[in-house]
Every structure is written in structure tokens, then in C-alpha cells.
Amino acid sequence: MAQLLDRVAAEPWLRDEIVQKVPRGGPGDIRLGSPLIVQPGESAVFIRQGEPLATFGPGTHVLSTNNIPILGDLIERGIFGGKNVFTADVFFVKTTDMTLKWGTSQPIIVEHMNRPPGASAIVGNGTYVAKVKDPWRFLTAMDAFRDSVRQEQIKERLDPLLGVMLQDKLSELAIAKNLGPAQLQSFSQDLNELLVGLMQSEFDSIGMVLVDFNIRLGLHPKSLDVVTNMGYGTSYTQRQMADATVAAAENPGGSSLGEVGFGMMGMSAMQQTMQQQQQQQQQQGEQQQGQQAAPAVPDVMTPEEAAAILKVTREDVEAAIEAGELKARKIGNAYRISRANLEEFLNG
């Protein structure tokens, strides 16, 4: 049997409690005209049969069909047996800041395809601050429709979500900012500030706001082995270059990359490899440009199309036609040039 409520308010909160249901154990019969008391830092969500009826912010509210309009229709239909009461679940949600600890259980793989070895295995730990912005969306996303929900239960659901968000956003950031292993480790505070903005849309989707983010990032001790096993930087040359990059990242105040030893390979070998890669990239770019610059020759073309192939102006083509050097057929006021005539003109 539902409990009859003449006053709706949250009970004293436990220290780390974030959600509590009133009344506990089932829905309540709430008398119309009863006061609803919502303290600062709280929101109250009224729910009936899995659908939201209304959400209230801080203040004292007199419950009526004025502030819960849908009740008027339900009462008229006799849903509540004609009584001056309505049945609902009420969930109070804390909207103050929550400071949560976070750490990687598995390394995060951050891709940076334009920097060797192509990816890094990142570990991190620290804290972040979040709060509820949209109580109904939060309750739904966090599956928090319970008598009481503590921060640790929210953390259990947020931690894996945060790991996925970090992997996606760090890879986006590394590619956009051309960051390699050294930069990912060295500029942790800058990354934190950027990540707050990048991850906010993800927090919006679960009805929360990411207020602050203070995660210390670093390379996994066996980062190169982890990413090599996943198919990144598998050649000997790439591995030697990646070893040097990782060594520099682990000692940002020490030697520069130019002073890092590369064993038998040597600095000159690395430079030679880099030069070869640059030359290959340049040759590929020139080939692509050449392919783009050479338009296909149609069987019949206009003077403009012939001019594009010859890399001259339309006027030059028409002058050659009028001089009899380039054969063309005049149809009305327009010239048409066959591919055979154009080739004959080019061959002299």
C-alpha cells in the first residue's frame, strides 16, 4: 500500500549520497496542496510509471495541477480513484560538485599516426569534479532509480565511460596538435584544460557537467611493447626511432633527441631513414599532383577544353584554328576539335 504524504522533502543526506527516493520502498500517495521542500543543491524529479511528471529546483512548492499540469488530465480520468491525491515516485538528486578519484585499470591507447611509433600506451590517475545538470537524464543514464545511490556507485559507472572518452579525445587531440609521446607526457596540465572542453559534450549526454579535470598522464612503462603488439611501428627502423622518442619522453629535462643513443643503428642511420621517408612522401605528392594536373582527353572538345589540355588560353586555340594550324569543325558559331586533330597539331 502506498504511503500517504502531506509533505514531501528529502531525508538527511548520507555523506556521499547523491540520489534518494521519497518514500523509500515504493510509490507515495501525495495529497494535492502538500508542500514540496527542495533545499539548495537539490532537485526533485516526480515520476509515474517510468515517465517524468515534473522537475523542481530549490524552494518550497505547493503541489498542484498548476505546477504539474499533467495531473489535471490524470485526475479527470479517474486514474487515482477520484481522490484528491496522486501517486508518484519522487527522486531527490544532489546537484553540488562531486570530487571523484580516477585511475587507469588498463593503458589507454592514444593514436598519433604522424609521429613514431604511431601510438602510445598512456596511464593516468588523479581526480575530476562533476555535478548533475539534468536530473532526469542523469537518473536514466546512470540507472539510478533506487532508494539510495552513493557516489561510489556512480563512480563504478563513470570510470569505464571516462576511459572511453579519454581514449577518443586524446587521439583526436594528438592528431590535431601533432603530439607525440613526449608531448603527451610533458604537457599534462595543458591537456587537462583542453580535455575539459572536449569531453563536455559527452558529459552532457549523461546529464552532467565536467567542472574540473586533474589527471596526471604518463607513458606506460612498456608502452612501445604494448603498441608494437597491436601493430603500430613494427619495423626495426621504426622501433629504434620509437625507443629514442620514449627515452626522451621519460627524461624531458635531460638529453635532447639528438643526444640519445640509438645503439648499432646510430644517429646517421635514423637521419638517413627520415630523409628517405621524406623523399618518398615528396615523390608521392608530386605523382599525385601530376595525375591531378593531367585531365583526360575527350574524343571531341571545345576550345576551352583544348586550352586546358594545352595549358594555353582559349584565344590561343582559336588563333591556331583561324591560322589553319589546328584543324577544327565549326558548328554555328562554335568550334569543335577532335582528339585526332589535337594530337596531329601537337605532333607538328
mmCIF file of C-alpha atoms in Angstrom:
data_model
loop_
_atom_site.group_PDB
_atom_site.id
_atom_site.type_symbol
_atom_site.label_atom_id
_atom_site.label_comp_id
_atom_site.label_asym_id
_atom_site.label_seq_id
_atom_site.Cartn_x
_atom_site.Cartn_y
_atom_site.Cartn_z
ATOM 1 C CA MET A 1 0.000 0.000 0.000
ATOM 2 C CA ALA A 2 1.349 3.425 -0.957
ATOM 3 C CA GLN A 3 2.321 5.776 1.853
ATOM 4 C CA LEU A 4 0.206 8.949 2.122
ATOM 5 C CA LEU A 5 2.367 12.083 2.101
ATOM 6 C CA ASP A 6 1.242 15.520 3.275
ATOM 7 C CA ARG A 7 4.761 16.899 2.958
ATOM 8 C CA VAL A 8 7.494 15.936 0.510
ATOM 9 C CA ALA A 9 11.146 16.505 1.408
ATOM 10 C CA ALA A 10 14.430 14.621 1.357
ATOM 11 C CA GLU A 11 15.620 12.882 4.494
ATOM 12 C CA PRO A 12 19.004 13.858 5.985
ATOM 13 C CA TRP A 13 21.623 13.016 3.374
ATOM 14 C CA LEU A 14 24.362 10.478 3.953
ATOM 15 C CA ARG A 15 27.837 11.955 3.482
ATOM 16 C CA ASP A 16 28.376 10.648 -0.074
ATOM 17 C CA GLU A 17 24.750 10.076 -1.077
ATOM 18 C CA ILE A 18 23.781 11.508 -4.461
ATOM 19 C CA VAL A 19 20.228 10.178 -5.003
ATOM 20 C CA GLN A 20 17.436 9.282 -2.580
ATOM 21 C CA LYS A 21 13.869 8.228 -3.211
ATOM 22 C CA VAL A 22 10.842 9.518 -1.278
ATOM 23 C CA PRO A 23 9.161 7.485 0.039
ATOM 24 C CA ARG A 24 11.577 4.562 0.145
ATOM 25 C CA GLY A 25 10.369 1.124 -0.854
ATOM 26 C CA GLY A 26 7.609 2.128 -3.254
ATOM 27 C CA PRO A 27 5.494 4.977 -4.647
ATOM 28 C CA GLY A 28 3.741 7.504 -2.462
ATOM 29 C CA ASP A 29 0.213 8.876 -2.456
ATOM 30 C CA ILE A 30 0.786 12.635 -2.415
ATOM 31 C CA ARG A 31 -2.021 14.925 -1.387
ATOM 32 C CA LEU A 32 -2.630 17.893 -3.709
ATOM 33 C CA GLY A 33 -1.729 21.122 -1.942
ATOM 34 C CA SER A 34 1.096 19.472 0.004
ATOM 35 C CA PRO A 35 4.346 21.433 0.286
ATOM 36 C CA LEU A 36 7.423 20.190 -1.576
ATOM 37 C CA ILE A 37 10.637 21.388 0.070
ATOM 38 C CA VAL A 38 13.754 21.325 -2.099
ATOM 39 C CA GLN A 39 16.930 22.512 -0.383
ATOM 40 C CA PRO A 40 19.753 24.407 -2.141
ATOM 41 C CA GLY A 41 21.898 21.936 -4.063
ATOM 42 C CA GLU A 42 18.967 19.588 -4.705
ATOM 43 C CA SER A 43 16.478 18.813 -7.465
ATOM 44 C CA ALA A 44 13.285 16.779 -7.118
ATOM 45 C CA VAL A 45 12.024 14.635 -10.004
ATOM 46 C CA PHE A 46 8.437 13.287 -9.939
ATOM 47 C CA ILE A 47 7.988 10.075 -11.922
ATOM 48 C CA ARG A 48 4.941 7.960 -12.653
ATOM 49 C CA GLN A 49 5.127 4.613 -14.462
ATOM 50 C CA GLY A 50 8.601 5.369 -15.776
ATOM 51 C CA GLU A 51 7.714 8.784 -17.214
ATOM 52 C CA PRO A 52 8.717 12.163 -15.732
ATOM 53 C CA LEU A 53 5.866 14.329 -14.436
ATOM 54 C CA ALA A 54 7.880 17.385 -13.360
ATOM 55 C CA THR A 55 11.259 18.532 -12.037
ATOM 56 C CA PHE A 56 11.604 21.123 -9.273
ATOM 57 C CA GLY A 57 14.608 23.196 -8.214
ATOM 58 C CA PRO A 58 15.377 24.675 -4.781
ATOM 59 C CA GLY A 59 12.485 26.321 -2.938
ATOM 60 C CA THR A 60 9.137 25.489 -1.329
ATOM 61 C CA HIS A 61 6.500 24.488 -3.865
ATOM 62 C CA VAL A 62 2.784 23.823 -3.316
ATOM 63 C CA LEU A 63 1.966 20.750 -5.380
ATOM 64 C CA SER A 64 -0.998 21.341 -7.675
ATOM 65 C CA THR A 65 -2.160 20.982 -11.243
ATOM 66 C CA ASN A 66 -0.612 24.398 -11.880
ATOM 67 C CA ASN A 67 2.985 23.215 -11.466
ATOM 68 C CA ILE A 68 2.292 19.605 -12.548
ATOM 69 C CA PRO A 69 -0.224 20.210 -15.388
ATOM 70 C CA ILE A 70 -0.451 16.579 -16.428
ATOM 71 C CA LEU A 71 -2.098 15.776 -13.072
ATOM 72 C CA GLY A 72 -5.277 17.549 -14.144
ATOM 73 C CA ASP A 73 -5.805 15.122 -17.006
ATOM 74 C CA LEU A 74 -4.957 12.088 -14.863
ATOM 75 C CA ILE A 75 -7.374 13.162 -12.095
ATOM 76 C CA GLU A 76 -10.186 13.809 -14.578
ATOM 77 C CA ARG A 77 -9.733 10.326 -15.996
ATOM 78 C CA GLY A 78 -10.120 8.865 -12.503
ATOM 79 C CA ILE A 79 -6.618 7.358 -12.518
ATOM 80 C CA PHE A 80 -6.298 7.990 -8.764
ATOM 81 C CA GLY A 81 -9.798 6.786 -7.826
ATOM 82 C CA GLY A 82 -11.295 10.270 -7.662
ATOM 83 C CA LYS A 83 -9.331 11.173 -4.540
ATOM 84 C CA ASN A 84 -7.542 14.446 -4.033
ATOM 85 C CA VAL A 85 -4.206 12.626 -4.214
ATOM 86 C CA PHE A 86 -1.846 11.417 -6.902
ATOM 87 C CA THR A 87 0.614 8.544 -6.898
ATOM 88 C CA ALA A 88 4.250 9.112 -7.883
ATOM 89 C CA ASP A 89 7.856 8.256 -7.137
ATOM 90 C CA VAL A 90 9.946 11.244 -6.075
ATOM 91 C CA PHE A 91 13.713 11.173 -6.553
ATOM 92 C CA PHE A 92 15.848 13.846 -4.906
ATOM 93 C CA VAL A 93 19.168 14.388 -6.705
ATOM 94 C CA LYS A 94 22.165 16.295 -5.332
ATOM 95 C CA THR A 95 23.360 18.951 -7.805
ATOM 96 C CA THR A 96 26.503 20.021 -5.919
ATOM 97 C CA ASP A 97 30.074 19.250 -7.019
ATOM 98 C CA MET A 98 31.317 15.670 -6.698
ATOM 99 C CA THR A 99 35.077 15.094 -6.478
ATOM 100 C CA LEU A 100 35.893 11.609 -7.740
ATOM 101 C CA LYS A 101 39.171 9.732 -7.954
ATOM 102 C CA TRP A 102 40.115 8.033 -11.201
ATOM 103 C CA GLY A 103 42.922 5.858 -12.494
ATOM 104 C CA THR A 104 43.576 3.604 -15.468
ATOM 105 C CA SER A 105 42.999 -0.103 -14.916
ATOM 106 C CA GLN A 106 44.297 -0.774 -18.452
ATOM 107 C CA PRO A 107 46.517 1.529 -20.550
ATOM 108 C CA ILE A 108 44.756 3.956 -22.872
ATOM 109 C CA ILE A 109 45.896 3.623 -26.490
ATOM 110 C CA VAL A 110 46.378 7.087 -27.985
ATOM 111 C CA GLU A 111 46.938 7.192 -31.733
ATOM 112 C CA HIS A 112 49.317 9.747 -33.291
ATOM 113 C CA MET A 113 49.858 8.286 -36.749
ATOM 114 C CA ASN A 114 52.070 11.170 -37.927
ATOM 115 C CA ARG A 115 54.539 10.692 -35.047
ATOM 116 C CA PRO A 116 56.528 7.471 -34.381
ATOM 117 C CA PRO A 117 55.691 4.845 -33.288
ATOM 118 C CA GLY A 118 52.109 5.678 -34.362
ATOM 119 C CA ALA A 119 50.512 5.248 -30.935
ATOM 120 C CA SER A 120 51.308 5.389 -27.224
ATOM 121 C CA ALA A 121 50.069 3.405 -24.245
ATOM 122 C CA ILE A 122 49.109 6.018 -21.660
ATOM 123 C CA VAL A 123 48.380 5.547 -17.961
ATOM 124 C CA GLY A 124 46.960 8.159 -15.620
ATOM 125 C CA ASN A 125 45.472 8.860 -12.230
ATOM 126 C CA GLY A 126 44.069 11.815 -10.347
ATOM 127 C CA THR A 127 40.711 13.408 -9.648
ATOM 128 C CA TYR A 128 37.899 15.081 -11.533
ATOM 129 C CA VAL A 129 34.954 17.186 -10.419
ATOM 130 C CA ALA A 130 31.483 16.749 -11.902
ATOM 131 C CA LYS A 131 27.917 17.619 -10.989
ATOM 132 C CA VAL A 132 24.398 16.832 -12.147
ATOM 133 C CA LYS A 133 22.881 19.304 -14.595
ATOM 134 C CA ASP A 134 19.858 17.402 -15.962
ATOM 135 C CA PRO A 135 18.451 15.189 -13.157
ATOM 136 C CA TRP A 136 16.099 13.132 -15.346
ATOM 137 C CA ARG A 137 18.791 12.405 -17.950
ATOM 138 C CA PHE A 138 21.268 11.607 -15.169
ATOM 139 C CA LEU A 139 18.884 9.174 -13.447
ATOM 140 C CA THR A 140 18.239 7.425 -16.750
ATOM 141 C CA ALA A 141 21.868 7.256 -17.944
ATOM 142 C CA MET A 142 23.213 6.123 -14.559
ATOM 143 C CA ASP A 143 20.360 3.673 -13.871
ATOM 144 C CA ALA A 144 19.872 5.498 -10.559
ATOM 145 C CA PHE A 145 16.181 4.785 -9.905
ATOM 146 C CA ARG A 146 16.860 3.327 -6.464
ATOM 147 C CA ASP A 147 16.036 4.114 -2.837
ATOM 148 C CA SER A 148 19.565 5.437 -2.333
ATOM 149 C CA VAL A 149 22.580 5.895 -4.611
ATOM 150 C CA ARG A 150 26.065 6.658 -3.296
ATOM 151 C CA GLN A 151 28.955 8.329 -5.106
ATOM 152 C CA GLU A 152 30.873 5.044 -5.308
ATOM 153 C CA GLN A 153 28.020 3.506 -7.310
ATOM 154 C CA ILE A 154 28.085 6.468 -9.708
ATOM 155 C CA LYS A 155 31.870 6.166 -9.949
ATOM 156 C CA GLU A 156 31.576 2.491 -10.953
ATOM 157 C CA ARG A 157 29.511 3.541 -13.962
ATOM 158 C CA LEU A 158 31.516 6.688 -14.783
ATOM 159 C CA ASP A 159 35.015 5.148 -14.660
ATOM 160 C CA PRO A 160 34.725 2.965 -17.792
ATOM 161 C CA LEU A 161 32.863 5.762 -19.604
ATOM 162 C CA LEU A 162 35.659 8.176 -18.747
ATOM 163 C CA GLY A 163 38.264 5.726 -20.056
ATOM 164 C CA VAL A 164 36.493 5.541 -23.424
ATOM 165 C CA MET A 165 36.080 9.335 -23.555
ATOM 166 C CA LEU A 166 39.781 9.870 -22.783
ATOM 167 C CA GLN A 167 40.952 7.414 -25.428
ATOM 168 C CA ASP A 168 38.807 9.039 -28.121
ATOM 169 C CA LYS A 169 39.551 12.637 -27.177
ATOM 170 C CA LEU A 170 43.278 12.161 -26.566
ATOM 171 C CA SER A 171 43.655 10.566 -30.001
ATOM 172 C CA GLU A 172 41.730 13.453 -31.595
ATOM 173 C CA LEU A 173 43.911 15.941 -29.727
ATOM 174 C CA ALA A 174 47.178 14.160 -30.544
ATOM 175 C CA ILE A 175 46.380 14.126 -34.256
ATOM 176 C CA ALA A 176 45.075 17.707 -34.337
ATOM 177 C CA LYS A 177 48.018 19.138 -32.328
ATOM 178 C CA ASN A 178 50.680 16.786 -33.783
ATOM 179 C CA LEU A 179 51.555 15.435 -30.341
ATOM 180 C CA GLY A 180 53.903 12.508 -29.836
ATOM 181 C CA PRO A 181 54.773 10.520 -26.675
ATOM 182 C CA ALA A 182 56.962 13.270 -25.215
ATOM 183 C CA GLN A 183 54.294 15.960 -25.581
ATOM 184 C CA LEU A 184 51.526 13.740 -24.243
ATOM 185 C CA GLN A 185 53.545 13.236 -21.066
ATOM 186 C CA SER A 186 55.117 16.664 -20.718
ATOM 187 C CA PHE A 187 52.058 18.891 -21.106
ATOM 188 C CA SER A 188 49.626 17.144 -18.794
ATOM 189 C CA GLN A 189 48.122 20.343 -17.334
ATOM 190 C CA ASP A 190 47.537 21.844 -20.777
ATOM 191 C CA LEU A 191 45.915 18.611 -21.852
ATOM 192 C CA ASN A 192 43.665 18.658 -18.794
ATOM 193 C CA GLU A 193 42.317 22.083 -19.707
ATOM 194 C CA LEU A 194 41.745 21.062 -23.324
ATOM 195 C CA LEU A 195 40.097 17.789 -22.332
ATOM 196 C CA VAL A 196 37.533 19.540 -20.119
ATOM 197 C CA GLY A 197 36.157 21.290 -23.190
ATOM 198 C CA LEU A 198 36.440 18.259 -25.465
ATOM 199 C CA MET A 199 34.658 15.888 -23.064
ATOM 200 C CA GLN A 200 31.862 18.255 -22.043
ATOM 201 C CA SER A 201 29.571 17.107 -24.845
ATOM 202 C CA GLU A 202 29.983 13.520 -23.623
ATOM 203 C CA PHE A 203 29.039 14.571 -20.085
ATOM 204 C CA ASP A 204 26.039 16.475 -21.483
ATOM 205 C CA SER A 205 24.714 13.191 -22.838
ATOM 206 C CA ILE A 206 24.551 11.738 -19.309
ATOM 207 C CA GLY A 207 23.071 14.879 -17.744
ATOM 208 C CA MET A 208 26.252 16.078 -16.048
ATOM 209 C CA VAL A 209 28.781 18.914 -16.162
ATOM 210 C CA LEU A 210 32.537 18.309 -16.045
ATOM 211 C CA VAL A 211 33.664 21.094 -13.714
ATOM 212 C CA ASP A 212 37.373 20.288 -13.358
ATOM 213 C CA PHE A 213 39.797 17.634 -14.501
ATOM 214 C CA ASN A 214 43.159 16.933 -12.925
ATOM 215 C CA ILE A 215 44.545 13.673 -14.292
ATOM 216 C CA ARG A 216 48.297 13.110 -14.400
ATOM 217 C CA LEU A 217 49.196 11.331 -17.617
ATOM 218 C CA GLY A 218 52.289 9.303 -18.351
ATOM 219 C CA LEU A 219 53.664 6.638 -20.667
ATOM 220 C CA HIS A 220 53.094 3.039 -19.687
ATOM 221 C CA PRO A 221 56.471 1.513 -18.666
ATOM 222 C CA LYS A 222 56.210 -0.875 -21.628
ATOM 223 C CA SER A 223 54.379 1.488 -23.959
ATOM 224 C CA LEU A 224 56.388 0.501 -27.032
ATOM 225 C CA ASP A 225 55.838 -3.210 -26.444
ATOM 226 C CA VAL A 226 52.107 -2.660 -25.940
ATOM 227 C CA VAL A 227 51.584 -0.665 -29.139
ATOM 228 C CA THR A 228 54.002 -2.821 -31.171
ATOM 229 C CA ASN A 229 51.987 -5.890 -30.216
ATOM 230 C CA MET A 230 48.923 -4.052 -31.511
ATOM 231 C CA GLY A 231 50.551 -3.497 -34.924
ATOM 232 C CA TYR A 232 51.996 0.005 -34.569
ATOM 233 C CA GLY A 233 55.622 0.760 -35.564
ATOM 234 C CA THR A 234 56.560 -2.846 -36.261
ATOM 235 C CA SER A 235 59.641 -2.355 -38.461
ATOM 236 C CA TYR A 236 63.155 -2.366 -36.965
ATOM 237 C CA THR A 237 63.781 1.212 -38.013
ATOM 238 C CA GLN A 238 60.504 2.432 -36.538
ATOM 239 C CA ARG A 239 61.220 0.618 -33.289
ATOM 240 C CA GLN A 240 64.662 2.198 -32.955
ATOM 241 C CA MET A 241 63.205 5.643 -33.592
ATOM 242 C CA ALA A 242 60.384 4.970 -31.125
ATOM 243 C CA ASP A 243 62.852 3.786 -28.462
ATOM 244 C CA ALA A 244 64.627 7.133 -28.691
ATOM 245 C CA THR A 245 61.341 9.049 -28.554
ATOM 246 C CA VAL A 246 60.214 7.144 -25.466
ATOM 247 C CA ALA A 247 63.597 7.687 -23.792
ATOM 248 C CA ALA A 248 63.301 11.425 -24.395
ATOM 249 C CA ALA A 249 59.728 11.433 -23.053
ATOM 250 C CA GLU A 250 60.823 9.642 -19.868
ATOM 251 C CA ASN A 251 63.597 12.201 -19.320
ATOM 252 C CA PRO A 252 62.125 15.527 -20.521
ATOM 253 C CA GLY A 253 64.766 17.577 -18.665
ATOM 254 C CA GLY A 254 67.702 15.518 -19.907
ATOM 255 C CA SER A 255 69.200 14.823 -23.279
ATOM 256 C CA SER A 256 67.671 16.047 -26.478
ATOM 257 C CA LEU A 257 66.719 13.590 -29.181
ATOM 258 C CA GLY A 258 69.965 14.431 -30.955
ATOM 259 C CA GLU A 259 71.955 13.208 -27.912
ATOM 260 C CA VAL A 260 70.035 9.957 -27.424
ATOM 261 C CA GLY A 261 71.994 6.850 -28.433
ATOM 262 C CA PHE A 262 70.469 4.532 -30.983
ATOM 263 C CA GLY A 263 72.804 1.551 -30.460
ATOM 264 C CA MET A 264 74.189 -0.063 -33.574
ATOM 265 C CA MET A 265 71.813 1.834 -35.766
ATOM 266 C CA GLY A 266 73.298 5.219 -34.972
ATOM 267 C CA MET A 267 72.007 8.727 -35.436
ATOM 268 C CA SER A 268 73.077 8.879 -39.061
ATOM 269 C CA ALA A 269 71.012 5.807 -39.904
ATOM 270 C CA MET A 270 67.935 7.380 -38.360
ATOM 271 C CA GLN A 271 68.530 10.619 -40.246
ATOM 272 C CA GLN A 272 69.011 8.668 -43.477
ATOM 273 C CA THR A 273 65.760 6.784 -42.873
ATOM 274 C CA MET A 274 63.904 10.002 -42.162
ATOM 275 C CA GLN A 275 65.307 11.571 -45.336
ATOM 276 C CA GLN A 276 64.241 8.548 -47.360
ATOM 277 C CA GLN A 277 60.737 8.743 -45.914
ATOM 278 C CA GLN A 278 60.558 12.467 -46.712
ATOM 279 C CA GLN A 279 61.758 11.829 -50.289
ATOM 280 C CA GLN A 280 59.172 9.076 -50.742
ATOM 281 C CA GLN A 281 56.440 11.348 -49.446
ATOM 282 C CA GLN A 282 57.591 14.159 -51.744
ATOM 283 C CA GLN A 283 57.676 11.831 -54.776
ATOM 284 C CA GLN A 284 54.217 10.509 -53.954
ATOM 285 C CA GLY A 285 52.925 14.078 -53.636
ATOM 286 C CA GLU A 286 54.455 15.058 -56.989
ATOM 287 C CA GLN A 287 52.953 11.967 -58.641
ATOM 288 C CA GLN A 288 49.529 12.777 -57.208
ATOM 289 C CA GLN A 289 49.815 16.379 -58.380
ATOM 290 C CA GLY A 290 50.861 15.195 -61.841
ATOM 291 C CA GLN A 291 47.910 12.857 -62.014
ATOM 292 C CA GLN A 292 45.542 15.597 -60.922
ATOM 293 C CA ALA A 293 47.042 18.073 -63.392
ATOM 294 C CA ALA A 294 46.641 15.784 -66.429
ATOM 295 C CA PRO A 295 42.976 15.893 -67.472
ATOM 296 C CA ALA A 296 41.540 13.121 -69.645
ATOM 297 C CA VAL A 297 41.373 13.930 -73.374
ATOM 298 C CA PRO A 298 37.813 13.539 -74.727
ATOM 299 C CA ASP A 299 37.066 12.415 -78.298
ATOM 300 C CA VAL A 300 35.539 15.831 -79.099
ATOM 301 C CA MET A 301 36.258 19.019 -77.184
ATOM 302 C CA THR A 302 35.569 22.735 -77.085
ATOM 303 C CA PRO A 303 38.309 25.337 -77.473
ATOM 304 C CA GLU A 304 38.208 25.822 -73.692
ATOM 305 C CA GLU A 305 38.786 22.107 -73.084
ATOM 306 C CA ALA A 306 41.586 22.021 -75.637
ATOM 307 C CA ALA A 307 43.145 25.081 -74.000
ATOM 308 C CA ALA A 308 43.119 23.334 -70.609
ATOM 309 C CA ILE A 309 44.937 20.336 -72.076
ATOM 310 C CA LEU A 310 47.458 22.510 -73.937
ATOM 311 C CA LYS A 311 47.821 24.840 -70.921
ATOM 312 C CA VAL A 312 47.167 27.922 -73.056
ATOM 313 C CA THR A 313 44.274 30.375 -73.337
ATOM 314 C CA ARG A 314 41.101 29.846 -75.351
ATOM 315 C CA GLU A 315 42.166 32.774 -77.566
ATOM 316 C CA ASP A 316 45.436 30.970 -78.422
ATOM 317 C CA VAL A 317 43.482 27.874 -79.515
ATOM 318 C CA GLU A 318 41.097 29.919 -81.691
ATOM 319 C CA ALA A 319 44.044 31.777 -83.231
ATOM 320 C CA ALA A 320 45.638 28.447 -84.181
ATOM 321 C CA ILE A 321 42.350 27.303 -85.718
ATOM 322 C CA GLU A 322 41.942 30.509 -87.729
ATOM 323 C CA ALA A 323 45.557 30.257 -88.905
ATOM 324 C CA GLY A 324 44.881 26.741 -90.176
ATOM 325 C CA GLU A 325 47.428 25.191 -87.825
ATOM 326 C CA LEU A 326 44.804 23.316 -85.785
ATOM 327 C CA LYS A 327 42.015 21.582 -87.660
ATOM 328 C CA ALA A 328 38.522 22.094 -86.212
ATOM 329 C CA ARG A 329 34.924 21.929 -87.354
ATOM 330 C CA LYS A 330 32.722 24.999 -86.952
ATOM 331 C CA ILE A 331 29.137 24.291 -85.947
ATOM 332 C CA GLY A 332 27.151 27.509 -85.940
ATOM 333 C CA ASN A 333 29.377 29.963 -84.085
ATOM 334 C CA ALA A 334 31.220 27.303 -82.089
ATOM 335 C CA TYR A 335 34.342 25.272 -82.847
ATOM 336 C CA ARG A 336 34.660 21.572 -82.062
ATOM 337 C CA ILE A 337 38.058 19.847 -82.082
ATOM 338 C CA SER A 338 38.611 16.097 -82.383
ATOM 339 C CA ARG A 339 41.218 14.314 -80.318
ATOM 340 C CA ALA A 340 42.925 13.096 -83.513
ATOM 341 C CA ASN A 341 43.269 16.691 -84.805
ATOM 342 C CA LEU A 342 44.634 17.843 -81.465
ATOM 343 C CA GLU A 343 47.226 15.050 -81.445
ATOM 344 C CA GLU A 344 48.178 15.891 -85.046
ATOM 345 C CA PHE A 345 48.623 19.536 -84.022
ATOM 346 C CA LEU A 346 50.864 18.541 -81.108
ATOM 347 C CA ASN A 347 52.961 16.234 -83.265
ATOM 348 C CA GLY A 348 53.600 19.103 -85.715
#
